[in-house]
Structure formats: structure tokens, C-alpha cells
Amino acid sequence: MRAIWANKLRSSLTTLGNVVAVGSIIAVVSLIQGVNAEVSGAIVSEFGSDSFVVDREGLLMTEADIEAARNNPRISLDDADAIRRFSTSLGAIMAEATRSGEVRYRDRLLERVNIRGVTRDYIDFPLFTADRGRLISPTEVDSNRGVAVLGFDTANRLFDTLDPVDRTIKIQGVNFRVVGASEPTPSTLGQSQDEYVVIPMGRFRKLFGSRPSLTLMARPQSPEQLDHAINEATVALRIERRLRPREDNDFGVFTSGTVLGLYEQATAGIFAVLVGIVGLSLVVGGIVIMNIMLMVVSERTREIGLRKALGARRRDLLWQILAESIILSVLGGAIGTGLGFSVAIGLSSMTPVPAAVHPWSVLLGITMTAAVGLFFGLYPAARAASLDPISALGRS
């Protein structure tokens, strides 16, 4: 430690490589973990942890999948009825259609708002909540009443501080009475999830056509029956569509777990590549440490020779040089860890990209730098330990 403190400039420059390398790794890891957590939360919020989705295409992974899904028939209300009739484990199933449309209140116009048409079972899903007022009742859905529930941001943009409940808005030029406004939900990568209006499916079909492309969301009576409910829904749709045993499904069925698995599979490779590229700078930092320690051994040849002449063992000299190498490396890692966290939190505060700081990241940074110091300090330490004391003392 005295030797490191006596050569402050050299020690600072020696640790600089590790500071940059570890800071970059920690910043990248924190940002990626933050994005993963936010996207995972958004996926679970969108699809539900105990629900499954039936749509026209499913999850398309290849060009062949895309080509095959082009001829799939649209999901219809008849498909929902077939699943409801056949399934014994189904708790609720709703159909939803979405289109972009105009929403107006007096002189305020919102363009390209997400208009969501739903069927009566939508209230059984946690995706829809009411912070003010209430949700649309099943009776109002069945009778196609002109009522609507606004997303949190839509309500704020239309009404500011006014209470939106029982006020009349125009959707695509048609009057609707607002019965409620939803609770706010977290944005995803800076994108609002609350720019929508929920209306009964019958009203939606009058606004946008009688054959919209639907998405079905279903949930079993209990989470343990999820796989069984998916199998029953698949069989019901194949029977409804008269598919032969050897024919592939002309619809898609997936859960939030399926989407999360694909997302994690895609990001795992990106994560490994980014960390690998940044990790190369650790090697450069280790080489710098090795060169500096070789210079230290040359400068302190007489000291090493004197220690050996006084009885110092080979392992004593080996540990002396290794300790200095590891301390320099870990010191750079500690500074780099703090720098990486500061960069990640700073970027998160200035941009929509979230950051997540995990304790294991600190352990990762310190462990990596200690390993670098140990590995690249071995050769200089071995060279110091192998010096002949007589030759070393004879050098000027």
C-alpha cells in the first residue's frame, strides 16, 4: 500500500483501464436489467400471468410462419362461443378488437387513440380497472349502450382537472357517455399505456365494421388448470373450424410465459455480446497492469535481492507482487463500479431507458477485477520470485 501511495500518478493511470472497463460493464448490465424488468412487467400486465391469448397469427418466428399465417381466418365471436361451450375448466373468455380513432370533447380533439371494443367478460380480467366512476357493466355490453371507459392519460388530456364521469364525448363523431376512467399504469420505455377508450363490442362494430379482427383472452377457473384450458381451447377451435388431424392450427395460442421466453431468448444473446465486447477492455486493463508490475519488479530488483538474502521465501516475494497487482486491479474495479452505477442512473433519469441496480453487479465487478489482477500479476510475480539474490544485489 505504501508503494502504491508513493506513486500516485502511476497507480492512477494503472487503474484507469479497469475503471473504464468495469464502469462500462456495470452500466450496460444495469440498463439491460432495467429494460428486462420493465418489458417483462409490461408483458405480464398486457397478457396476464394466469391467462392465455388466442389470435389469428400467434407468435411468428420465421418467414415460413409469416407466410403460413397469411391465409388464417380471422378470429370471430363464434370461436369464442365454441371455446366457451367445449371447455370445462374455463373461468372467463373475452373478445377484444382494437383500432385507432378520433376522440373529441368540445374543442379538444385527440387523434389516433386506441379504441378497444370488448365483450361482457372483460370485467373478469385485471387489465381493466376504474379509478374514477365504474367499469361498463355486462348488461351495457350486451345491449350495446353508448358508454365508455377512458384510459388515465386520455381522461387527463380531454378533461384536465374536470371529473370525466357522466360527460359526453364523441368517438368517430358518435356520442358516448363516460362512465369511468382507469387507474394509471406504468409507461413502457417512455411509451404511455393509458391512451385508450373502452367501449362495448357492438358499438365498436358499428363504428369500424361488422367483421373486425378479434383477439380472445381466456383464463381458467384456477391457475393450475392453465395448460388443460389451453388444450381444451385448441381442440374446440379445431372442431369449430373443421380441421383434419394432419392439418396445422390456423390460429395462434400463447401465454405471457411464451412471450417472456422468446424475449429472454432474444436478449440473452445481445446481453452476452455486449458484455463480451466491453469485457475486452478488461483484458487491455490487465495487460497494462502486467506491464506496470514488470516495471516495478525492475525498479525494485535490489530490494527483492536484499529480501531473499535475508531469508525471504519464494512465496513471500510472489505474494508481495501479486498483492500489489490485485489491490490496484480491485481499486480500479471499485471506482468503476461506482462510476457505472452513476452513468446508468444518470441515463435512466434523462431518457426513457430504465436502470436496475442489483447487488450481484457489485460482486461481479469486484470479482472480475480481482481475477484480472491475479491472472496478469502472476508473470511479474513469478519473475520477481525467480531472481537470483546475488545478481539482484549486484545491480545498480
Tab-separated table of C-alpha atoms in Angstrom, residues 96-345:
chain	number	residue	atom	x	y	z
A	96	GLU	CA	-61.310	-7.658	-27.911
A	97	ALA	CA	-60.863	-5.609	-31.076
A	98	THR	CA	-58.684	-2.517	-31.404
A	99	ARG	CA	-58.495	0.339	-33.886
A	100	SER	CA	-57.100	3.853	-33.853
A	101	GLY	CA	-59.717	6.591	-33.889
A	102	GLU	CA	-60.548	10.180	-33.025
A	103	VAL	CA	-61.921	11.164	-29.628
A	104	ARG	CA	-63.330	14.653	-29.005
A	105	TYR	CA	-64.669	16.574	-26.047
A	106	ARG	CA	-65.946	20.009	-27.052
A	107	ASP	CA	-62.999	21.750	-28.742
A	108	ARG	CA	-60.388	19.182	-27.671
A	109	LEU	CA	-59.517	16.528	-30.254
A	110	LEU	CA	-57.285	13.507	-29.708
A	111	GLU	CA	-56.189	11.683	-32.835
A	112	ARG	CA	-55.099	8.058	-33.103
A	113	VAL	CA	-56.413	6.997	-29.698
A	114	ASN	CA	-56.589	3.232	-29.196
A	115	ILE	CA	-60.307	2.327	-29.321
A	116	ARG	CA	-60.904	-1.058	-27.665
A	117	GLY	CA	-64.142	-2.960	-28.182
A	118	VAL	CA	-64.797	-5.646	-25.566
A	119	THR	CA	-67.336	-8.338	-24.719
A	120	ARG	CA	-69.085	-8.832	-21.375
A	121	ASP	CA	-66.429	-10.983	-19.663
A	122	TYR	CA	-63.817	-8.229	-19.841
A	123	ILE	CA	-64.570	-7.240	-16.222
A	124	ASP	CA	-63.175	-10.615	-15.073
A	125	PHE	CA	-59.677	-9.636	-16.214
A	126	PRO	CA	-57.350	-7.427	-14.127
A	127	LEU	CA	-56.317	-5.458	-17.228
A	128	PHE	CA	-59.264	-3.117	-16.740
A	129	THR	CA	-59.710	-1.004	-13.626
A	130	ALA	CA	-61.670	2.093	-12.660
A	131	ASP	CA	-60.008	4.832	-10.630
A	132	ARG	CA	-62.978	7.177	-11.086
A	133	GLY	CA	-66.523	6.094	-11.788
A	134	ARG	CA	-67.030	2.442	-12.743
A	135	LEU	CA	-66.468	-0.112	-15.475
A	136	ILE	CA	-69.007	-0.835	-18.196
A	137	SER	CA	-71.468	-3.430	-16.865
A	138	PRO	CA	-72.112	-6.745	-18.692
A	139	THR	CA	-75.694	-5.618	-19.288
A	140	GLU	CA	-74.490	-2.437	-21.002
A	141	VAL	CA	-72.133	-4.501	-23.160
A	142	ASP	CA	-74.896	-6.931	-24.166
A	143	SER	CA	-77.305	-4.100	-25.009
A	144	ASN	CA	-74.633	-2.108	-26.895
A	145	ARG	CA	-75.058	1.047	-24.845
A	146	GLY	CA	-73.154	4.136	-25.903
A	147	VAL	CA	-70.891	4.190	-22.830
A	148	ALA	CA	-67.115	4.323	-22.486
A	149	VAL	CA	-64.257	3.961	-20.004
A	150	LEU	CA	-61.267	6.217	-20.621
A	151	GLY	CA	-57.623	5.406	-20.104
A	152	PHE	CA	-55.894	7.548	-17.485
A	153	ASP	CA	-53.919	9.687	-19.984
A	154	THR	CA	-56.867	10.030	-22.342
A	155	ALA	CA	-59.036	11.340	-19.498
A	156	ASN	CA	-56.367	13.826	-18.412
A	157	ARG	CA	-55.787	15.144	-21.922
A	158	LEU	CA	-59.501	15.574	-22.604
A	159	PHE	CA	-60.656	16.930	-19.260
A	160	ASP	CA	-57.596	18.201	-17.341
A	161	THR	CA	-58.845	18.614	-13.757
A	162	LEU	CA	-62.526	18.076	-14.589
A	163	ASP	CA	-64.258	14.891	-13.499
A	164	PRO	CA	-64.902	12.940	-16.747
A	165	VAL	CA	-67.691	10.771	-15.316
A	166	ASP	CA	-71.125	11.335	-16.926
A	167	ARG	CA	-69.729	13.703	-19.550
A	168	THR	CA	-70.378	13.100	-23.249
A	169	ILE	CA	-67.533	12.576	-25.712
A	170	LYS	CA	-67.519	11.844	-29.429
A	171	ILE	CA	-65.738	8.781	-30.823
A	172	GLN	CA	-65.509	8.903	-34.605
A	173	GLY	CA	-68.256	11.549	-34.421
A	174	VAL	CA	-70.658	9.386	-32.348
A	175	ASN	CA	-71.739	10.353	-28.830
A	176	PHE	CA	-70.662	8.206	-25.863
A	177	ARG	CA	-71.223	8.794	-22.165
A	178	VAL	CA	-68.162	8.368	-19.958
A	179	VAL	CA	-68.885	6.054	-17.028
A	180	GLY	CA	-65.352	5.729	-15.667
A	181	ALA	CA	-61.636	6.405	-16.016
A	182	SER	CA	-58.916	3.814	-15.429
A	183	GLU	CA	-56.120	3.757	-12.908
A	184	PRO	CA	-52.702	4.859	-14.221
A	185	THR	CA	-50.296	2.153	-15.365
A	186	PRO	CA	-46.504	2.497	-15.691
A	187	SER	CA	-45.202	3.521	-19.095
A	188	THR	CA	-43.006	1.119	-21.050
A	189	LEU	CA	-39.753	2.643	-22.326
A	190	GLY	CA	-41.367	6.056	-22.228
A	191	GLN	CA	-44.470	4.943	-24.137
A	192	SER	CA	-47.828	5.562	-22.441
A	193	GLN	CA	-50.052	2.532	-21.891
A	194	ASP	CA	-53.087	4.652	-20.941
A	195	GLU	CA	-54.071	6.213	-24.286
A	196	TYR	CA	-57.233	4.202	-24.918
A	197	VAL	CA	-61.021	4.156	-24.731
A	198	VAL	CA	-63.020	1.002	-23.901
A	199	ILE	CA	-66.466	0.596	-25.478
A	200	PRO	CA	-68.917	-2.328	-25.945
A	201	MET	CA	-68.101	-4.638	-28.846
A	202	GLY	CA	-71.434	-3.986	-30.584
A	203	ARG	CA	-70.722	-0.243	-30.674
A	204	PHE	CA	-67.211	-0.922	-31.902
A	205	ARG	CA	-68.557	-2.970	-34.829
A	206	LYS	CA	-70.927	-0.139	-35.791
A	207	LEU	CA	-68.008	2.318	-35.837
A	208	PHE	CA	-65.411	0.210	-37.619
A	209	GLY	CA	-67.267	-2.564	-39.441
A	210	SER	CA	-69.069	-5.773	-38.562
A	211	ARG	CA	-66.083	-8.098	-39.080
A	212	PRO	CA	-63.192	-6.783	-37.012
A	213	SER	CA	-60.155	-8.927	-36.360
A	214	LEU	CA	-60.526	-10.128	-32.786
A	215	THR	CA	-58.184	-11.324	-30.097
A	216	LEU	CA	-59.502	-13.703	-27.461
A	217	MET	CA	-58.205	-13.705	-23.898
A	218	ALA	CA	-59.180	-16.574	-21.640
A	219	ARG	CA	-58.409	-17.565	-18.090
A	220	PRO	CA	-59.093	-20.898	-16.392
A	221	GLN	CA	-61.034	-21.362	-13.164
A	222	SER	CA	-57.711	-21.739	-11.333
A	223	PRO	CA	-54.087	-21.082	-12.420
A	224	GLU	CA	-53.276	-24.797	-12.074
A	225	GLN	CA	-55.685	-25.554	-14.934
A	226	LEU	CA	-53.968	-23.233	-17.419
A	227	ASP	CA	-52.392	-25.959	-19.572
A	228	HIS	CA	-55.598	-28.022	-19.532
A	229	ALA	CA	-57.664	-24.968	-20.544
A	230	ILE	CA	-55.263	-24.242	-23.432
A	231	ASN	CA	-55.602	-27.820	-24.687
A	232	GLU	CA	-59.399	-27.643	-24.491
A	233	ALA	CA	-59.463	-24.304	-26.339
A	234	THR	CA	-57.211	-25.708	-29.060
A	235	VAL	CA	-59.456	-28.763	-29.538
A	236	ALA	CA	-62.586	-26.585	-29.549
A	237	LEU	CA	-61.213	-24.301	-32.278
A	238	ARG	CA	-60.064	-27.214	-34.417
A	239	ILE	CA	-63.540	-28.717	-34.209
A	240	GLU	CA	-65.209	-25.362	-34.909
A	241	ARG	CA	-63.006	-24.830	-37.971
A	242	ARG	CA	-63.287	-28.451	-39.134
A	243	LEU	CA	-59.556	-29.018	-39.283
A	244	ARG	CA	-58.371	-32.507	-40.152
A	245	PRO	CA	-55.987	-34.364	-37.809
A	246	ARG	CA	-52.957	-33.759	-40.053
A	247	GLU	CA	-53.706	-30.101	-40.690
A	248	ASP	CA	-51.859	-27.450	-38.699
A	249	ASN	CA	-53.695	-24.991	-36.497
A	250	ASP	CA	-54.898	-21.939	-38.402
A	251	PHE	CA	-54.783	-19.810	-35.249
A	252	GLY	CA	-52.276	-18.974	-32.537
A	253	VAL	CA	-52.399	-19.724	-28.803
A	254	PHE	CA	-49.829	-18.345	-26.368
A	255	THR	CA	-49.338	-17.143	-22.805
A	256	SER	CA	-47.307	-14.360	-21.224
A	257	GLY	CA	-44.742	-17.022	-20.321
A	258	THR	CA	-44.330	-17.863	-24.011
A	259	VAL	CA	-43.730	-14.229	-24.903
A	260	LEU	CA	-41.344	-13.770	-21.987
A	261	GLY	CA	-39.399	-16.859	-23.001
A	262	LEU	CA	-38.931	-15.588	-26.550
A	263	TYR	CA	-37.943	-12.147	-25.306
A	264	GLU	CA	-35.390	-13.543	-22.857
A	265	GLN	CA	-34.008	-15.848	-25.544
A	266	ALA	CA	-33.543	-12.902	-27.901
A	267	THR	CA	-31.996	-10.589	-25.316
A	268	ALA	CA	-29.706	-13.231	-23.816
A	269	GLY	CA	-27.585	-13.250	-26.969
A	270	ILE	CA	-27.490	-9.451	-27.124
A	271	PHE	CA	-26.550	-9.305	-23.442
A	272	ALA	CA	-23.698	-11.782	-23.920
A	273	VAL	CA	-22.328	-9.926	-26.955
A	274	LEU	CA	-22.430	-6.530	-25.220
A	275	VAL	CA	-20.760	-7.796	-22.066
A	276	GLY	CA	-18.205	-9.697	-24.158
A	277	ILE	CA	-17.279	-6.609	-26.159
A	278	VAL	CA	-16.981	-4.447	-23.060
A	279	GLY	CA	-15.075	-7.257	-21.298
A	280	LEU	CA	-12.299	-6.991	-23.887
A	281	SER	CA	-11.300	-3.718	-22.271
A	282	LEU	CA	-10.673	-5.656	-19.061
A	283	VAL	CA	-8.034	-7.632	-20.904
A	284	VAL	CA	-6.421	-4.390	-22.032
A	285	GLY	CA	-6.510	-3.125	-18.446
A	286	GLY	CA	-4.910	-6.377	-17.278
A	287	ILE	CA	-2.116	-6.052	-19.818
A	288	VAL	CA	-1.437	-2.517	-18.573
A	289	ILE	CA	-1.226	-3.832	-15.008
A	290	MET	CA	1.174	-6.582	-16.075
A	291	ASN	CA	3.463	-4.105	-17.836
A	292	ILE	CA	3.460	-1.785	-14.818
A	293	MET	CA	4.246	-4.650	-12.447
A	294	LEU	CA	7.110	-5.783	-14.682
A	295	MET	CA	8.478	-2.250	-14.434
A	296	VAL	CA	8.000	-2.366	-10.659
A	297	VAL	CA	9.995	-5.596	-10.480
A	298	SER	CA	12.809	-3.983	-12.491
A	299	GLU	CA	12.832	-0.886	-10.280
A	300	ARG	CA	12.897	-2.903	-7.067
A	301	THR	CA	15.435	-5.547	-8.069
A	302	ARG	CA	17.857	-4.611	-5.265
A	303	GLU	CA	15.035	-4.656	-2.699
A	304	ILE	CA	13.986	-8.111	-3.859
A	305	GLY	CA	17.581	-9.343	-3.782
A	306	LEU	CA	18.050	-7.977	-0.255
A	307	ARG	CA	14.851	-9.654	0.944
A	308	LYS	CA	15.957	-13.002	-0.497
A	309	ALA	CA	19.386	-12.626	1.071
A	310	LEU	CA	17.717	-12.024	4.460
A	311	GLY	CA	15.663	-15.219	4.133
A	312	ALA	CA	12.527	-14.266	2.217
A	313	ARG	CA	10.965	-17.320	0.628
A	314	ARG	CA	9.834	-17.560	-2.972
A	315	ARG	CA	6.173	-17.431	-1.961
A	316	ASP	CA	6.792	-14.261	0.107
A	317	LEU	CA	8.058	-12.435	-2.957
A	318	LEU	CA	5.330	-13.967	-5.104
A	319	TRP	CA	2.654	-12.714	-2.715
A	320	GLN	CA	4.272	-9.257	-2.468
A	321	ILE	CA	3.920	-8.569	-6.198
A	322	LEU	CA	0.572	-10.355	-6.517
A	323	ALA	CA	-0.905	-8.358	-3.639
A	324	GLU	CA	0.097	-5.071	-5.267
A	325	SER	CA	-1.338	-6.189	-8.622
A	326	ILE	CA	-4.640	-7.362	-7.079
A	327	ILE	CA	-5.031	-4.211	-4.956
A	328	LEU	CA	-4.513	-1.971	-7.990
A	329	SER	CA	-6.987	-4.013	-10.019
A	330	VAL	CA	-9.667	-4.184	-7.302
A	331	LEU	CA	-9.269	-0.465	-6.588
A	332	GLY	CA	-9.985	0.244	-10.246
A	333	GLY	CA	-12.951	-2.149	-10.101
A	334	ALA	CA	-14.445	-0.427	-7.061
A	335	ILE	CA	-14.161	3.009	-8.661
A	336	GLY	CA	-15.504	1.634	-11.944
A	337	THR	CA	-18.486	0.047	-10.188
A	338	GLY	CA	-19.494	3.371	-8.670
A	339	LEU	CA	-18.938	5.117	-11.996
A	340	GLY	CA	-21.040	2.517	-13.851
A	341	PHE	CA	-23.949	2.870	-11.445
A	342	SER	CA	-23.772	6.664	-11.715
A	343	VAL	CA	-23.817	6.508	-15.522
A	344	ALA	CA	-26.736	4.041	-15.572
A	345	ILE	CA	-28.821	6.059	-13.099
